[in-house]
Short mmCIF file of C-alpha atoms in Angstrom, two decimals:
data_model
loop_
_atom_site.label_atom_id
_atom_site.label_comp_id
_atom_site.label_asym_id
_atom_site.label_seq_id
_atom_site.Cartn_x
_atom_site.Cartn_y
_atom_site.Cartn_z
CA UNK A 1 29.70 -26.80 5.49
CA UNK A 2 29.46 -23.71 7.52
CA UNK A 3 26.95 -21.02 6.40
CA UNK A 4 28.59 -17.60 5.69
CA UNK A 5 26.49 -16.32 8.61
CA UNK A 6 27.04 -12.38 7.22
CA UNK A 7 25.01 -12.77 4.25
CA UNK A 8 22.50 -14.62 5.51
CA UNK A 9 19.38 -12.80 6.18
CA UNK A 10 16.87 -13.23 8.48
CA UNK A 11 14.13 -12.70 5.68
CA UNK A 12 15.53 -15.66 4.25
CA UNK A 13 14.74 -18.02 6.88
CA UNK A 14 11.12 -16.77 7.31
CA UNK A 15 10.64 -16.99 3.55
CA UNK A 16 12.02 -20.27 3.83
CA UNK A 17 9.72 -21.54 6.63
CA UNK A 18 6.59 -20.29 4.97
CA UNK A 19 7.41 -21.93 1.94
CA UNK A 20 7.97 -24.93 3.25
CA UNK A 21 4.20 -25.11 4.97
CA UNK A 22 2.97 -23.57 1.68
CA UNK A 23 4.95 -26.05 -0.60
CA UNK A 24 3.61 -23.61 -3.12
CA UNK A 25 5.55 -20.56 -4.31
CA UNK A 26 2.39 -18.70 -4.94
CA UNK A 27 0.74 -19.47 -2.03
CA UNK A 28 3.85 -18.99 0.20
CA UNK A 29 4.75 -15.33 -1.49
CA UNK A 30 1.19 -14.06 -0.58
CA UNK A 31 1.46 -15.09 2.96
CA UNK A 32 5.00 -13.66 3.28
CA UNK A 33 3.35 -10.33 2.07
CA UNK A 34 5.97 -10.22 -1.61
CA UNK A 35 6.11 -11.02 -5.09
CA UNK A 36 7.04 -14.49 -6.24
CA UNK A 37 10.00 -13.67 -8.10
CA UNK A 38 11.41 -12.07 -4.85
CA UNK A 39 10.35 -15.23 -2.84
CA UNK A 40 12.18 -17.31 -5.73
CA UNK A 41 15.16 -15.12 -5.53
CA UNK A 42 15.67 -15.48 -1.55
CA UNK A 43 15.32 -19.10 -1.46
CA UNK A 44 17.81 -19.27 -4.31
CA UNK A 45 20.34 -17.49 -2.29
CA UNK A 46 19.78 -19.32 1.04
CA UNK A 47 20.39 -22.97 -1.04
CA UNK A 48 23.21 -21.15 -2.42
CA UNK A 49 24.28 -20.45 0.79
CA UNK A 50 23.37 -23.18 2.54
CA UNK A 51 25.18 -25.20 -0.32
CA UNK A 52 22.47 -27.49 -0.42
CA UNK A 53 19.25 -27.94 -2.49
CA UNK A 54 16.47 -27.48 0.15
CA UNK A 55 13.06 -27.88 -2.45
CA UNK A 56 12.75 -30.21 -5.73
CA UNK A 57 10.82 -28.30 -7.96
CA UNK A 58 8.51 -30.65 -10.67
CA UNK A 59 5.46 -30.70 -12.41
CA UNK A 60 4.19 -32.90 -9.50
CA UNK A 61 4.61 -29.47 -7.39
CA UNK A 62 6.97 -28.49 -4.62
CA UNK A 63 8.63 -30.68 -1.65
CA UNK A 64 11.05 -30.66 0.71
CA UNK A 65 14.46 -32.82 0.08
CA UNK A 66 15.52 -34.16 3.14
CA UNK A 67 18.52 -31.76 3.85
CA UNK A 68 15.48 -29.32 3.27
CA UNK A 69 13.42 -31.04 6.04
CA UNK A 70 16.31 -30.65 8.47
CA UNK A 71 16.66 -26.93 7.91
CA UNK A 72 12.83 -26.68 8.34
CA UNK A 73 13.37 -28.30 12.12
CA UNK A 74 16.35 -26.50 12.87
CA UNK A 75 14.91 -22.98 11.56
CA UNK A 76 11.02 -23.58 13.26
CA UNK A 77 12.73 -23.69 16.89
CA UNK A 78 15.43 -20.57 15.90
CA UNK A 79 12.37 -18.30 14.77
CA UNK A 80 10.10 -19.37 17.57
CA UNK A 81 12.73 -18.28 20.24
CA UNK A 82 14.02 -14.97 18.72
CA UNK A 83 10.17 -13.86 18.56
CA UNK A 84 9.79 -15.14 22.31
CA UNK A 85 12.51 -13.44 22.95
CA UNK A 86 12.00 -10.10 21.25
CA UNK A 87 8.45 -10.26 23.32
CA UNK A 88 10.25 -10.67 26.23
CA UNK A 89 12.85 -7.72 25.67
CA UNK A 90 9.64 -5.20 24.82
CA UNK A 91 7.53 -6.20 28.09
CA UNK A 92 10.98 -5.95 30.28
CA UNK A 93 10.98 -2.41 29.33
CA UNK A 94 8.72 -0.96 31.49
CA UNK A 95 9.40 2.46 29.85
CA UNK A 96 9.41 1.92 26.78
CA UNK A 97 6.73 3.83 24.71
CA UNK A 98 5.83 2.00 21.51
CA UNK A 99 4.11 5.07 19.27
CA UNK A 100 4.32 5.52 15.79
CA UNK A 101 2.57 8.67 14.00
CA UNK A 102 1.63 8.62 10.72
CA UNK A 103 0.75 11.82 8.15
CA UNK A 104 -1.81 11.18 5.63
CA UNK A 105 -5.01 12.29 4.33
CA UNK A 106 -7.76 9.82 5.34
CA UNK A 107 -9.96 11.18 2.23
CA UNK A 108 -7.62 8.99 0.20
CA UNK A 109 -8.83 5.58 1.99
CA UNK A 110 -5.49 3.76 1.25
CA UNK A 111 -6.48 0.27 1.28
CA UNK A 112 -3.08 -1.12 2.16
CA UNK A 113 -2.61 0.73 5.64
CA UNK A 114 -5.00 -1.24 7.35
CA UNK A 115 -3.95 -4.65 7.22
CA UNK A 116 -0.61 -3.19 7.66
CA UNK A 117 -1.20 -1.36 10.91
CA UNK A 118 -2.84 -4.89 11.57
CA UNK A 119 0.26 -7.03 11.25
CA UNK A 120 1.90 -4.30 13.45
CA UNK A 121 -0.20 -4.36 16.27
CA UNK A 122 1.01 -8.16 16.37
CA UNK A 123 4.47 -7.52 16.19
CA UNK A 124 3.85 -4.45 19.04
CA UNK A 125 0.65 -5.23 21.02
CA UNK A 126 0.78 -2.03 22.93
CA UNK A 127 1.62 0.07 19.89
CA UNK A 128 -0.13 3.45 19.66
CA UNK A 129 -0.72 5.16 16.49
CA UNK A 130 -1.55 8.73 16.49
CA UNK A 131 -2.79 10.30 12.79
CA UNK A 132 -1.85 13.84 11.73
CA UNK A 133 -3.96 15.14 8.80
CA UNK A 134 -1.60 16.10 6.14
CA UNK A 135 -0.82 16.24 2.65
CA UNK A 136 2.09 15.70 0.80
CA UNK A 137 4.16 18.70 0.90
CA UNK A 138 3.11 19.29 4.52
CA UNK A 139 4.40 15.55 5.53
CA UNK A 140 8.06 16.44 4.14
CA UNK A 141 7.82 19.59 6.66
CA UNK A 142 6.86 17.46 9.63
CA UNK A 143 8.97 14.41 9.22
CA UNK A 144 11.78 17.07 9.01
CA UNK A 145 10.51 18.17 12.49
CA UNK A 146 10.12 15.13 14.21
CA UNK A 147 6.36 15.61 14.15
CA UNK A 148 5.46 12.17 12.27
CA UNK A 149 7.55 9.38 11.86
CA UNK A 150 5.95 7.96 8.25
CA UNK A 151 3.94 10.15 5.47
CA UNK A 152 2.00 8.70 2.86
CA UNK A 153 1.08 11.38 -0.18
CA UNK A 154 0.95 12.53 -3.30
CA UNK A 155 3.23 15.03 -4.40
CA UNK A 156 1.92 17.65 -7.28
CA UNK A 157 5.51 19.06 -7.57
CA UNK A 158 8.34 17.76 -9.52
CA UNK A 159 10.94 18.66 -7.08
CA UNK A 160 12.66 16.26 -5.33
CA UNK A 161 11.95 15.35 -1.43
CA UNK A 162 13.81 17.89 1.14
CA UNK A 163 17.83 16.54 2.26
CA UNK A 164 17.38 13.62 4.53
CA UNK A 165 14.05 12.38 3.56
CA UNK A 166 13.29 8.93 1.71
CA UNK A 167 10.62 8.28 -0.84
CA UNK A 168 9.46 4.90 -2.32
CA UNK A 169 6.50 4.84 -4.72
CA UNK A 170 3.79 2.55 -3.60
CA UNK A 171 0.65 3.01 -5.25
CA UNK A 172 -0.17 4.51 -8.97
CA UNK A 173 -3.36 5.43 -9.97
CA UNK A 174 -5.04 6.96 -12.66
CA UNK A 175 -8.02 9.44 -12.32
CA UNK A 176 -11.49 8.09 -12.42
CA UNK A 177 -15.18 9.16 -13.19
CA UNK A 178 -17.32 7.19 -10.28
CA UNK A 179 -21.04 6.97 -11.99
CA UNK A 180 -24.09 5.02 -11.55
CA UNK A 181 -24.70 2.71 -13.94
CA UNK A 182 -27.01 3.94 -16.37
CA UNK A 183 -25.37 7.09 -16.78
CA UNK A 184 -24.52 8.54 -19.95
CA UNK A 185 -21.26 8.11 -20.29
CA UNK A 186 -21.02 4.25 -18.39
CA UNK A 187 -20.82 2.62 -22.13
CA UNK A 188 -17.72 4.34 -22.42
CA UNK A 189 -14.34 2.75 -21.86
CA UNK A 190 -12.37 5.96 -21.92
CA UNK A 191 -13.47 9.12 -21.31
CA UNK A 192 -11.01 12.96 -21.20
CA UNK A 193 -11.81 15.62 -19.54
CA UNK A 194 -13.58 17.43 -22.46
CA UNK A 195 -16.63 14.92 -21.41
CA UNK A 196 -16.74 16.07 -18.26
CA UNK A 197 -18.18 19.73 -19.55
CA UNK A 198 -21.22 20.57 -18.20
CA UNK A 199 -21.51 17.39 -15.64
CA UNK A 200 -22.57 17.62 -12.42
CA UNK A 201 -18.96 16.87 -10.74
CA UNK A 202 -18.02 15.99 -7.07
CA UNK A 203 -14.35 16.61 -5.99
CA UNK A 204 -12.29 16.23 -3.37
CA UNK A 205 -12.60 19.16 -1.09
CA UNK A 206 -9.33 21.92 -1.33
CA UNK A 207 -9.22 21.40 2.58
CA UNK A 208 -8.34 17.55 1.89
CA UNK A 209 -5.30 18.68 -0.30
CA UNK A 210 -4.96 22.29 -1.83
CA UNK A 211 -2.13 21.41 -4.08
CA UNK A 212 -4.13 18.61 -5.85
CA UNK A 213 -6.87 20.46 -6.04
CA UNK A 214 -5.34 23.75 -7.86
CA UNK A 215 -3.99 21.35 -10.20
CA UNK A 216 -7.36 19.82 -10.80
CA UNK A 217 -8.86 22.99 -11.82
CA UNK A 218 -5.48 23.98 -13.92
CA UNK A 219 -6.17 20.96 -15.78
CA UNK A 220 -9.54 22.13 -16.71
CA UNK A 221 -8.41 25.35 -17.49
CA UNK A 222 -5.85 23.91 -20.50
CA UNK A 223 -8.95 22.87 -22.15
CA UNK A 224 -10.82 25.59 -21.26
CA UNK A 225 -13.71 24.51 -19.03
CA UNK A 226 -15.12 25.21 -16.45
CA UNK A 227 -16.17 22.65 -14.13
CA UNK A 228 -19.72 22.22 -12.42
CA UNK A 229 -18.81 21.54 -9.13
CA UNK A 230 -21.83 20.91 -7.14
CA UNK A 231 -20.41 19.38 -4.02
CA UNK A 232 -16.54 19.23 -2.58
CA UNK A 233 -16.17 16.37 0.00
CA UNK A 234 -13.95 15.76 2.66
CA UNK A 235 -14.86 12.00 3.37
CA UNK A 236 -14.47 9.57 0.35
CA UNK A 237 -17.70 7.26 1.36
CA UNK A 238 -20.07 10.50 1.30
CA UNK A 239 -18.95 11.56 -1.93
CA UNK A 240 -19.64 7.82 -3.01
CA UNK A 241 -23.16 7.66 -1.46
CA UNK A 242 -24.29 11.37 -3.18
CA UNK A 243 -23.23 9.60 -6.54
CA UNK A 244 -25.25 6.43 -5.55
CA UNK A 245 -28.65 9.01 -4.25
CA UNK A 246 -28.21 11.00 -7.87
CA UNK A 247 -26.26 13.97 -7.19
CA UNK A 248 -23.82 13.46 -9.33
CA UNK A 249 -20.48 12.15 -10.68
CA UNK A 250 -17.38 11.81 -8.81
CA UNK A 251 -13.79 12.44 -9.51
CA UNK A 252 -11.41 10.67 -7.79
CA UNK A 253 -8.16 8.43 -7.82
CA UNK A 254 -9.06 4.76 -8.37
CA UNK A 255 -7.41 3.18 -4.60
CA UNK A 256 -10.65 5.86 -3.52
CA UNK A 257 -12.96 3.12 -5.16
CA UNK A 258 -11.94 -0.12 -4.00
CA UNK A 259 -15.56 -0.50 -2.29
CA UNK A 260 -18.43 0.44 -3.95
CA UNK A 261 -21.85 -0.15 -4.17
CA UNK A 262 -23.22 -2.54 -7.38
CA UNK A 263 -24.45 0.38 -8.93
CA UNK A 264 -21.58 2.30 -9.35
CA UNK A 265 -18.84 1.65 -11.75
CA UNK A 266 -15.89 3.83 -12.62
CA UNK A 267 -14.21 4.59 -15.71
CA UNK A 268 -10.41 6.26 -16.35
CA UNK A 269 -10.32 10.23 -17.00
CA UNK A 270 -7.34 10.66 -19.71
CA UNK A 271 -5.62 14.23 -19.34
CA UNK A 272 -5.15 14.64 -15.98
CA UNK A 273 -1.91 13.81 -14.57
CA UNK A 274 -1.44 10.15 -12.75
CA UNK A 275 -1.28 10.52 -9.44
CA UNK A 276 1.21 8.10 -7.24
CA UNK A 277 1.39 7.63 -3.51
CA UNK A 278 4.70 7.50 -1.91
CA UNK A 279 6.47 6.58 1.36
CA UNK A 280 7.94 9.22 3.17
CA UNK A 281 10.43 8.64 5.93
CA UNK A 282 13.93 10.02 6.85
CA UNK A 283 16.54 8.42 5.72
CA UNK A 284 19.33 6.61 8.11
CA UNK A 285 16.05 5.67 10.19
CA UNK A 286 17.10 3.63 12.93
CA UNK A 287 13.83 2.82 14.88
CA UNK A 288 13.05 -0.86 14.39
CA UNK A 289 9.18 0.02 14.75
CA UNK A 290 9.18 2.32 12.20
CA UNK A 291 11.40 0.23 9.56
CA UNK A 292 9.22 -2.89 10.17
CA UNK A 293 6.41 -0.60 9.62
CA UNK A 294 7.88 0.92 6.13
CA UNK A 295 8.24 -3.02 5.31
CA UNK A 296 4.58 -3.98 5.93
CA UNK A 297 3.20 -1.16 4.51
CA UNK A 298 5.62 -1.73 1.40
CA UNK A 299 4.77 -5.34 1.17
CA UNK A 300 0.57 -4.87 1.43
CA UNK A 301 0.70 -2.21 -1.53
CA UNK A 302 2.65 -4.73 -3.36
CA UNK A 303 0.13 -7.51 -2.70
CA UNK A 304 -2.93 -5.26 -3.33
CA UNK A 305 -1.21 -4.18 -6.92
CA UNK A 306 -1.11 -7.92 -7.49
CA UNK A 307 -4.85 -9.01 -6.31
CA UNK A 308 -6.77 -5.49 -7.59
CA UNK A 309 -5.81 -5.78 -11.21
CA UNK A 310 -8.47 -8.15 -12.01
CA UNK A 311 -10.86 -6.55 -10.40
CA UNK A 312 -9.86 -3.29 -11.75
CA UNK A 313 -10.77 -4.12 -14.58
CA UNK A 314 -13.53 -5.96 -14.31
CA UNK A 315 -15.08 -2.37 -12.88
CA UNK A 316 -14.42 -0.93 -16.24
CA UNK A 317 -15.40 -3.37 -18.66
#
């Protein structure tokens, strides 16, 4: 039988390799960077595809069948040549300028860009990455422009993102209290902002974002306090080591706490509004350096949603 070659995706052939090293479903979707289910879901369509039943699943575990094992061969020496190839096409452009700029605010820390710039830098040795400093709303206005390529934000207003720009969600997050751990209020599971009164509070700085800021303080306003702030930051790790010396508490989003000392804990602030981190890009985007960017970046928030929630709450208990 001859596979319907135009819906057969490339994807499926890498998922399919990986699992078949893995020979675990779990295993295999965490080094293919996705959620199980999806990993299920593309090997079901390449069997039905293929026409063929490449794995036997049973309580003994996962194997190959032998039309499976032949596939495996076959797919091994495909893979290894298009990425040979694909090296070969980048270095035999001598002009070629691989450079991807990113907005985002580097106060936020977002713990998935890193691995995923990682991963790049192997698919695109000479890559370059230039930063621009820039919230939300300004990221819309320079994607628009041409002046970065992918934004990563929060957006305080409801609209919707300008004509020809993409969003995708990536990362929610409630706000947090960061506290050492004989403070006052670290017995407490949940606290609201009415506990905050009178505490010695460390924010974000308005310079970081000015939009999340302003609706920070309006949030204190509904409930009419006013908020000690005794220190705005601009760097996430110094607001975390004033809280660790005594200063005070700080306020942040929880993807701002993923490393902290042993003394510190964090608990969830009810009554301000969730905040969620999107992916901005323009839509129709052609560039294959910025798409398999956008799918990297995708695919590490979706495994750090996936490996955090333990540990989330462990923090908070």
């Amino acid at each position: 039988m001859i596979l319907p070659m135009r819906a057969l995706e490339l994807r499926q052939l890498r998922y399919f390799l990986i699992l078949s090293r893995e020979l675990h479903f779990g295993k295999a979707a965490n080094t293919a960077h996705v959620t199980q289910s999806a990993l299920s879901q593309q090997i079901a369509k390449l069997e039905e595809l293929a026409g063929v039943q490449l794995f036997v699943r049973d309580p003994r575990g996962v194997r190959l069948t032998a039309a499976g094992e032949v596939l495996r061969d076959g797919v091994a020496r495909v893979l290894d040549l298009l990425y040979t190839t694909l090296r070969s096409t980048r270095e035999a452009g001598e002009n070629e300028s691989f450079r991807l700029s990113l907005g985002l605010v580097e106060y936020t820390n977002l713990p998935f860009i890193p691995p995923a710039l990682i991963r790049l830098q192997a698919l695109y040795p000479d890559v370059n990455i230039i930063r621009h400093e820039l919230n939300g709303a300004q990221q819309l206005d320079a994607l628009v422009s041409g002046v970065i390529d992918v934004g990563f934000g929060v957006r305080i207003q409801t609209n919707s993102p300008k004509a020809g720009i993409a969003s995708q969600p990536l990362l929610a997050s409630e706000w947090s209290l960061l506290m050492r751990d004989t403070h006052r209020l670290a017995n407490r599971a949940q606290l609201s902002i009415e506990d905050l009164a009178g505490e010695r509070l460390i924010v974000p700085g308005r310079s970081v974002n000015a939009p999340l800021y302003d609706s920070l303080l309006a949030h204190f306003a509904r409930v009419g306090i006013k908020p000690n702030i005794v220190y705005e930051t601009t760097q996430s790790q110094v607001g975390i080591t004033l809280v660790e010396q005594g200063l005070g508490v700080l306020l942040g989003a929880v993807y701002v706490f993923t490393v902290i000392p042993t003394t510190l804990l964090y608990r969830p602030v009810n009554g301000f509004d969730p905040l969620t981190v999107e992916l901005f890009s323009r839509s129709g985007e052609q560039n294959p350096l910025v798409l398999d960017f956008i799918e990297l970046a995708a695919g590490e928030a979706v495994r750090l949603k996936a490996s955090q929630v333990p540990d989330t709450i462990a923090r908070r208990d």
